[in-house]
Amino acid sequence: MRKTFLAIIILCITVSCNRAKDYQQVIHDPVLYSHLTGQLTEIMTFNIFTPPVASRVYAYSHLAAYEVMAKGDSNYASLDGQLKGFTNIPHPETGKQIDYPYASMIAMMEVGKTLTFSNATMDSIVNALKELAIEHGMPDSMESQSKAYGLSVAKAVLAWSKKDNYAQTRSAAKYTVPEEEGKWIPTPPAYIQAVEPHWRTIRSIVMDSANQFAPPPPATFSKDSSSEFFRWAKQVYDTVNNLTDEQKAIASFWDCNGFKVNIVGHAMFATKAMTPGGHWMGIIGIICKDKKVDLSKTIHTYTTVAFALMDAFISCWDAKYTWALIRPESVINQYIDPNWKPFLQTPPFPEYTSGHSEISSAAATVLEHLYGTEVSFRDSTERGWGWPDRPFRSVREAADEAGISRFYGGIHYSRSIAVAKEQGIRLGNYVMTKLQTDKQRTKLAAQ
């Protein structure tokens, strides 16, 4: 975790370089919140959290921060009573000195620490945060009372998280690969068993059920070269065999493979990268900074997008394990070209529909609700993995590119990407319609 501790030092230097700043200027800086989210991403990357599991950590961590923030900002409404079984969130005690931004960060980090099992690392980050606050003039009593309140909200969120069926899925039966032709089978090079086959049983955050936005059935598997399904596979084969440099760059930029298996001679080793959800968390930080939004809106943005991400993974995984559709690599190797390889490494779970496409589309839809449809930005999230920045004219353009990247990578049929995009749009709109977070909007609607 050397990189994490280095990041803590850089964080401290960044926000405390101006000694004239008081604690409100330092702790209330939305960029600091984005830095802390980045630390959470780094911890999950280091510990190889799967994309669905990472989305769960983001959702609960940001929910804790949001609930604290909403108690201190009259423009935002608590989600107490709006989410399934999410009730009785603590209020601050009368007479206590609470710095809500500080308490929000404490709550977020406490939930993140608990769900990632990274006590020492997270405690070091929180201690650095405390030093910043005290150094810049936050009274000791305010610091301790704010921390206590943040921890009380975190405790309530964690208690709610324990009822989402996650623990039960850790001991559930392993996935049995169907013997039926056309169904998913493990793929090279490591032939890893199916990832999170029971994720659709996780309690959703905003959706009513895992299959609320179920896609239509995929084309029926067929080896007939004139069939729709075979044309899907042949399209992948032909495209990957003729990729342009730009298409390769797009596929690589959005790969976000948290556990890529590499084989060199007789040696096998894995390389890590952040999850696709982590990529969108990074985009949020960029947009919030570009737009110069305050801390409350920054927290609100992270929270609503995190909800969409978690529900999108539940929705997508429901489709994946409902249809258990075979991957292009398996079809092409068996019926077209036994020596063919995709440009990207095929992930270890069924094909239909595309997770990248659905979660990116859902995230972009939420961001469009919050910032409009013409938000341009420069995506620098992949610098740490050696990929150059990519400019986008809108979040929709970025989401569409994330989706098509999986086709260029040779790991998804184009139809799966298109269908997943529509799933994500519907889901994102539902999240923003169902949640009542804006008090002013709620009051106007009631009049």
C-alpha positions as a printed Julia matrix, in Angstrom:
447×3 Matrix{Float64}:
   0.0     0.0     0.0
   3.0     2.28   -0.49
   1.13    4.26   -3.14
  -1.77    4.87   -0.76
   0.42    6.33    1.98
   2.22    8.47   -0.58
  -1.17    9.75   -1.73
  -2.03   10.7     1.87
   1.13   12.8     2.09
   0.38   14.46   -1.25
  -3.18   15.09   -0.1
  -1.96   16.81    3.06
   0.49   18.99    1.13
  -2.13   19.88   -1.5
  -4.79   21.14    0.87
  -2.52   22.71    3.5
   0.01   24.52    1.33
  -1.7    27.84    2.13
  -1.26   28.28    5.87
  -3.7    31.2     5.88
  -6.63   28.92    5.19
  -8.94   28.12    8.1
 -10.4    24.66    8.64
 -13.6    25.48    6.77
 -11.7    26.38    3.62
  -9.66   23.19    3.88
 -12.18   20.61    5.08
 -15.11   21.99    3.09
 -13.16   21.77   -0.16
 -15.03   19.36   -2.5
 -11.73   18.37   -4.09
 -10.73   16.84   -0.75
 -13.84   14.64   -0.84
 -12.92   13.48   -4.33
  -9.39   12.7    -3.13
 -10.82   10.54   -0.36
 -13.04    8.71   -2.84
  -9.92    8.13   -4.91
  -8.25    6.56   -1.88
 -11.21    4.21   -1.53
 -10.85    3.27   -5.2
  -7.15    2.62   -4.75
  -7.74    0.33   -1.78
 -10.31   -1.72   -3.69
  -7.99   -1.91   -6.69
  -5.13   -3.14   -4.53
  -7.36   -5.76   -2.91
  -8.92   -6.85   -6.25
 -12.59   -6.18   -5.5
 -14.86   -7.4    -8.3
 -16.87   -4.69  -10.11
 -20.22   -5.6    -8.46
 -18.69   -5.71   -4.97
 -16.9    -2.4    -5.53
 -20.19   -0.79   -6.54
 -21.69   -1.88   -3.22
 -18.84   -0.25   -1.29
 -19.29    3.02   -3.18
 -23.05    3.05   -2.64
 -22.99    2.56    1.12
 -19.95    4.77    1.71
 -21.43    7.73   -0.13
 -24.85    7.14    1.38
 -23.31    7.63    4.83
 -21.69   10.89    3.72
 -24.92   12.06    2.12
 -27.02   11.43    5.22
 -24.68   13.52    7.35
 -24.53   16.27    4.74
 -28.33   16.38    4.41
 -28.65   17.01    8.15
 -26.49   20.11    7.8
 -27.72   21.47    4.46
 -31.36   22.54    4.25
 -31.34   22.18    0.46
 -31.14   18.38    0.65
 -33.55   15.81    2.04
 -32.57   12.73    4.0
 -33.16    9.35    2.39
 -34.45    8.06    5.71
 -37.66    6.23    4.79
 -37.05    6.5     1.02
 -34.94    3.35    0.66
 -36.13   -0.14    1.58
 -35.84   -0.56    5.35
 -33.56    2.47    5.68
 -35.0     4.24    8.74
 -34.14    5.85   12.06
 -30.91    7.52   10.95
 -29.39    9.39   13.93
 -29.84   13.13   14.31
 -27.11   15.19   15.97
 -27.67   15.85   19.65
 -28.89   19.31   20.58
 -26.09   21.64   21.59
 -23.32   19.67   19.9
 -20.82   21.48   17.69
 -20.97   19.62   14.39
 -18.96   20.43   11.32
 -21.09   18.53    8.82
 -18.57   18.37    5.97
 -15.97   16.87    8.3
 -18.53   14.47    9.79
 -19.58   13.47    6.24
 -16.02   12.49    5.35
 -15.64   10.56    8.59
 -18.87    8.67    7.87
 -17.81    7.85    4.33
 -14.38    6.62    5.36
 -15.74    4.55    8.27
 -18.13    2.67    6.01
 -15.41    2.26    3.4
 -13.0     0.96    6.03
 -15.47   -1.59    7.32
 -16.52   -2.88    3.9
 -12.96   -3.12    2.54
 -11.37   -4.53    5.72
  -8.57   -1.94    5.38
  -8.44   -0.71    8.95
  -4.82    0.41    9.15
  -4.85    2.23    5.82
  -8.17    3.96    6.4
  -7.23    4.91    9.96
  -4.08    6.56    8.6
  -6.15    8.58    6.13
  -8.63    9.63    8.83
  -5.78   10.62   11.15
  -4.32   12.76    8.35
  -7.75   14.35    7.91
  -7.96   15.1    11.62
  -4.49   16.67   11.6
  -5.56   18.93    8.74
  -8.66   20.06   10.59
  -6.9    20.76   13.89
  -3.91   22.39   12.19
  -6.21   24.85   10.45
  -8.14   25.83   13.54
 -11.0    23.41   14.11
 -11.61   23.3    17.88
 -10.8    19.94   19.46
 -14.33   19.67   20.87
 -15.88   20.26   17.45
 -13.58   17.7    15.87
 -14.45   15.02   18.41
 -18.2    15.75   18.37
 -18.28   15.86   14.56
 -16.4    12.58   14.36
 -18.75   10.97   16.87
 -21.78   12.02   14.83
 -20.22   10.81   11.58
 -19.48    7.44   13.18
 -23.05    7.13   14.48
 -24.46    7.61   10.98
 -21.89    5.2     9.56
 -22.98    2.62   12.13
 -26.61    2.97   11.02
 -25.7     2.63    7.34
 -23.55   -0.42    8.05
 -26.39   -2.03   10.0
 -28.64   -1.51    6.97
 -25.98   -2.91    4.63
 -25.92   -6.17    6.56
 -29.5    -6.88    5.51
 -28.84   -6.84    1.75
 -28.04  -10.59    1.43
 -24.37   -9.98    0.67
 -23.12  -12.19    3.51
 -25.32  -15.04    2.33
 -23.89  -14.86   -1.19
 -20.36  -15.35    0.18
 -21.22  -18.91    1.2
 -23.7   -19.72   -1.59
 -23.09  -22.63   -3.94
 -20.6   -22.16   -6.76
 -21.95  -21.73  -10.27
 -22.57  -24.89  -12.23
 -21.67  -24.47  -15.88
 -24.64  -25.56  -18.05
 -24.0   -28.44  -20.42
 -26.39  -26.97  -22.99
 -24.73  -25.81  -26.21
 -24.57  -22.04  -26.53
 -24.3   -21.4   -22.8
 -21.38  -19.66  -21.11
 -18.22  -21.62  -20.38
 -14.98  -20.44  -18.69
 -12.58  -18.74  -21.09
  -8.79  -18.53  -21.57
  -6.21  -17.99  -20.31
  -7.05  -18.91  -16.71
 -10.54  -20.41  -17.16
 -11.71  -18.67  -13.98
 -15.03  -19.78  -12.5
 -18.06  -17.52  -12.88
 -17.88  -14.29  -10.86
 -20.75  -13.36   -8.53
 -23.42  -15.76   -9.85
 -25.74  -14.81   -6.97
 -25.38  -11.02   -7.28
 -28.94  -10.65   -8.52
 -30.12  -11.72   -5.06
 -28.53   -8.64   -3.48
 -31.1    -6.1    -2.26
 -31.21   -3.24   -4.73
 -30.83    0.35   -3.6
 -33.54    2.12   -5.62
 -34.92   -0.5    -8.04
 -37.96   -2.47   -6.95
 -36.4    -5.77   -8.08
 -33.39   -7.14   -9.92
 -35.4    -7.77  -13.09
 -37.3    -4.46  -13.13
 -35.4    -3.42  -16.27
 -34.96   -6.88  -17.75
 -33.78   -6.9   -21.38
 -35.49   -8.82  -24.19
 -34.08  -12.32  -24.83
 -30.91  -12.55  -26.9
 -30.93  -14.15  -30.33
 -31.2   -17.94  -30.15
 -27.83  -19.65  -30.3
 -27.13  -21.16  -33.71
 -24.19  -22.5   -35.71
 -25.97  -21.74  -38.96
 -23.94  -19.08  -40.76
 -27.13  -17.38  -41.96
 -28.61  -17.06  -38.45
 -28.81  -13.82  -36.5
 -26.68  -15.18  -33.67
 -23.91  -16.44  -35.95
 -23.83  -13.03  -37.63
 -23.32  -11.47  -34.19
 -20.24  -13.63  -33.64
 -18.88  -13.12  -37.15
 -19.2    -9.37  -36.73
 -17.01   -9.53  -33.62
 -14.49  -11.71  -35.44
 -14.22   -9.43  -38.46
 -14.05   -6.24  -36.38
 -11.28   -7.42  -34.06
  -9.27   -8.7   -37.01
  -9.35   -5.21  -38.54
  -9.12   -2.85  -35.57
  -7.83    0.65  -36.18
  -5.36    2.27  -33.79
  -8.17    4.47  -32.45
 -10.4     1.46  -31.77
  -7.55   -0.24  -29.94
  -7.01    2.91  -27.87
 -10.71    3.03  -26.97
 -10.79   -0.62  -25.95
  -7.66   -0.25  -23.82
  -8.77    2.98  -22.15
 -12.04    1.49  -20.91
 -10.76   -2.03  -20.16
 -10.82   -1.55  -16.36
  -9.97   -5.21  -15.79
  -9.33   -5.56  -12.07
  -7.69   -8.97  -12.46
  -6.03   -9.53  -15.81
  -4.19  -12.83  -16.01
  -0.86  -12.7   -17.86
   1.09  -15.73  -19.06
   4.76  -15.39  -19.95
   6.4   -18.71  -20.73
   5.57  -20.97  -17.8
   4.82  -18.08  -15.44
   1.33  -16.78  -14.7
   0.69  -13.5   -12.88
  -2.1   -10.95  -12.54
  -2.14   -7.2   -13.09
  -4.68   -4.92  -11.45
  -6.74   -1.94  -12.55
  -9.68   -0.08  -11.1
 -13.19   -1.32  -11.81
 -15.48    0.34  -14.39
 -17.45    1.79  -11.46
 -14.21    3.28  -10.12
 -13.62    4.87  -13.52
 -16.97    6.67  -13.26
 -16.2     7.75   -9.7
 -13.09    9.4   -11.16
 -15.15   11.12  -13.85
 -17.44   12.54  -11.17
 -14.46   14.14   -9.45
 -13.36   15.72  -12.73
 -16.82   17.11  -13.53
 -17.45   18.44  -10.03
 -14.09   20.21  -10.06
 -14.63   21.62  -13.56
 -18.08   22.89  -12.59
 -16.78   24.29   -9.28
 -19.76   22.84   -7.41
 -19.84   22.98   -3.61
 -19.25   20.05   -1.3
 -22.95   19.28   -0.81
 -23.59   18.89   -4.53
 -20.37   16.91   -4.89
 -21.52   14.43   -2.25
 -24.99   14.32   -3.78
 -23.49   13.56   -7.2
 -21.29   10.74   -5.93
 -24.21    9.24   -4.0
 -26.81    9.22   -6.76
 -24.36    7.91   -9.36
 -23.15    5.24   -6.89
 -26.77    4.13   -6.4
 -27.22    3.86  -10.16
 -24.0     1.87  -10.47
 -24.93   -0.63   -7.78
 -28.43   -1.16   -9.15
 -27.08   -1.42  -12.71
 -24.75   -4.23  -11.68
 -27.63   -6.06   -9.98
 -29.8    -5.56  -13.07
 -27.06   -6.63  -15.48
 -26.02   -9.67  -13.43
 -29.65  -10.77  -13.32
 -29.67  -10.8   -17.12
 -26.27  -12.46  -17.36
 -27.19  -15.43  -15.21
 -30.73  -15.65  -16.56
 -29.51  -16.21  -20.13
 -25.96  -17.49  -19.44
 -25.05  -16.64  -23.02
 -21.79  -17.89  -24.48
 -18.99  -15.37  -25.07
 -17.77  -14.46  -28.6
 -14.36  -15.97  -27.88
 -15.87  -19.4   -27.21
 -18.12  -19.29  -30.28
 -15.36  -18.12  -32.59
 -12.84  -20.66  -31.31
 -15.29  -23.54  -31.67
 -16.97  -22.69  -34.97
 -14.93  -20.1   -36.89
 -11.23  -19.92  -35.98
  -9.63  -22.05  -33.21
  -6.61  -19.74  -33.01
  -8.49  -16.46  -32.67
  -8.06  -14.28  -29.58
 -10.01  -11.19  -28.52
  -8.15   -7.89  -28.22
  -9.09   -7.7   -24.52
  -9.16  -10.56  -22.05
 -12.66  -12.01  -21.72
 -14.1   -11.48  -18.2
 -15.22  -14.57  -16.25
 -19.0   -14.34  -16.43
 -21.75  -14.71  -19.06
 -22.04  -12.31  -21.98
 -25.59  -10.94  -22.19
 -25.88   -8.04  -21.45
 -22.84   -5.74  -21.31
 -21.98   -4.52  -17.82
 -19.81   -1.69  -19.12
 -22.62   -0.44  -21.32
 -25.36   -0.61  -18.69
 -23.45    0.9   -15.78
 -21.92    3.63  -17.96
 -25.29    4.51  -19.47
 -26.9     4.61  -16.02
 -24.13    6.83  -14.63
 -24.29    9.18  -17.62
 -28.07    9.46  -17.33
 -27.83   10.51  -13.68
 -25.1    13.03  -14.51
 -27.26   14.46  -17.3
 -30.06   15.03  -14.8
 -27.65   16.9   -12.54
 -25.5    18.83  -15.02
 -27.22   18.76  -18.41
 -26.5    16.98  -21.67
 -23.57   19.09  -22.88
 -20.96   18.7   -20.16
 -17.55   18.45  -21.81
 -14.59   17.13  -19.84
 -11.16   15.6   -20.19
 -11.02   12.1   -18.74
  -7.7    11.66  -16.94
  -8.7     8.68  -14.8
  -6.44    6.21  -16.62
  -3.14    8.09  -16.26
  -2.01    5.73  -13.52
  -2.26    2.82  -15.94
  -0.37    4.57  -18.71
  -3.25    5.61  -20.96
  -3.41    9.19  -22.27
  -6.35   11.44  -21.4
  -9.42   11.35  -23.62
 -11.62   14.42  -24.22
 -15.42   14.07  -24.37
 -18.07   16.54  -25.43
 -20.6    14.99  -23.06
 -21.05   12.23  -20.51
 -23.27   10.43  -23.02
 -20.43   10.36  -25.52
 -18.17    8.87  -22.84
 -20.78    6.26  -21.88
 -21.33    5.26  -25.5
 -17.59    4.91  -26.0
 -17.31    2.78  -22.87
 -20.01    0.53  -24.27
 -18.58    0.12  -27.77
 -15.13   -0.47  -26.29
 -16.27   -3.96  -25.31
 -17.18   -4.73  -28.93
 -13.78   -3.51  -30.1
 -12.24   -5.63  -27.38
 -13.91   -8.73  -28.8
 -15.71   -9.65  -25.59
 -19.29   -8.55  -26.39
 -21.69   -8.78  -29.29
 -22.83   -5.37  -30.53
 -26.48   -6.19  -29.79
 -25.68   -6.82  -26.12
 -24.14   -3.37  -25.89
 -27.12   -1.63  -27.5
 -29.65   -3.41  -25.29
 -27.63   -2.68  -22.14
 -27.48    1.01  -23.06
 -31.28    1.17  -23.02
 -31.36   -0.68  -19.69
 -28.97    1.88  -18.21
 -30.96    4.87  -19.46
 -34.2     3.53  -18.02
 -32.52    2.69  -14.74
 -30.77    6.07  -14.43
 -34.0     7.93  -15.11
 -35.78    5.81  -12.52
 -33.18    6.57   -9.87
 -33.5    10.3   -10.4
 -37.3    10.19  -10.55
 -37.81    8.05   -7.47
 -35.31    9.67   -5.12
 -36.49   12.87   -3.46
 -33.23   14.54   -2.49
 -33.9    18.15   -3.45
 -36.05   19.8    -0.77
 -36.93   22.79   -2.92
 -38.07   20.59   -5.81
 -40.11   18.43   -3.42
 -41.84   21.5    -1.93
 -42.74   22.83   -5.37
 -44.12   19.45   -6.46
 -46.33   19.31   -3.37
 -47.85   22.75   -3.97
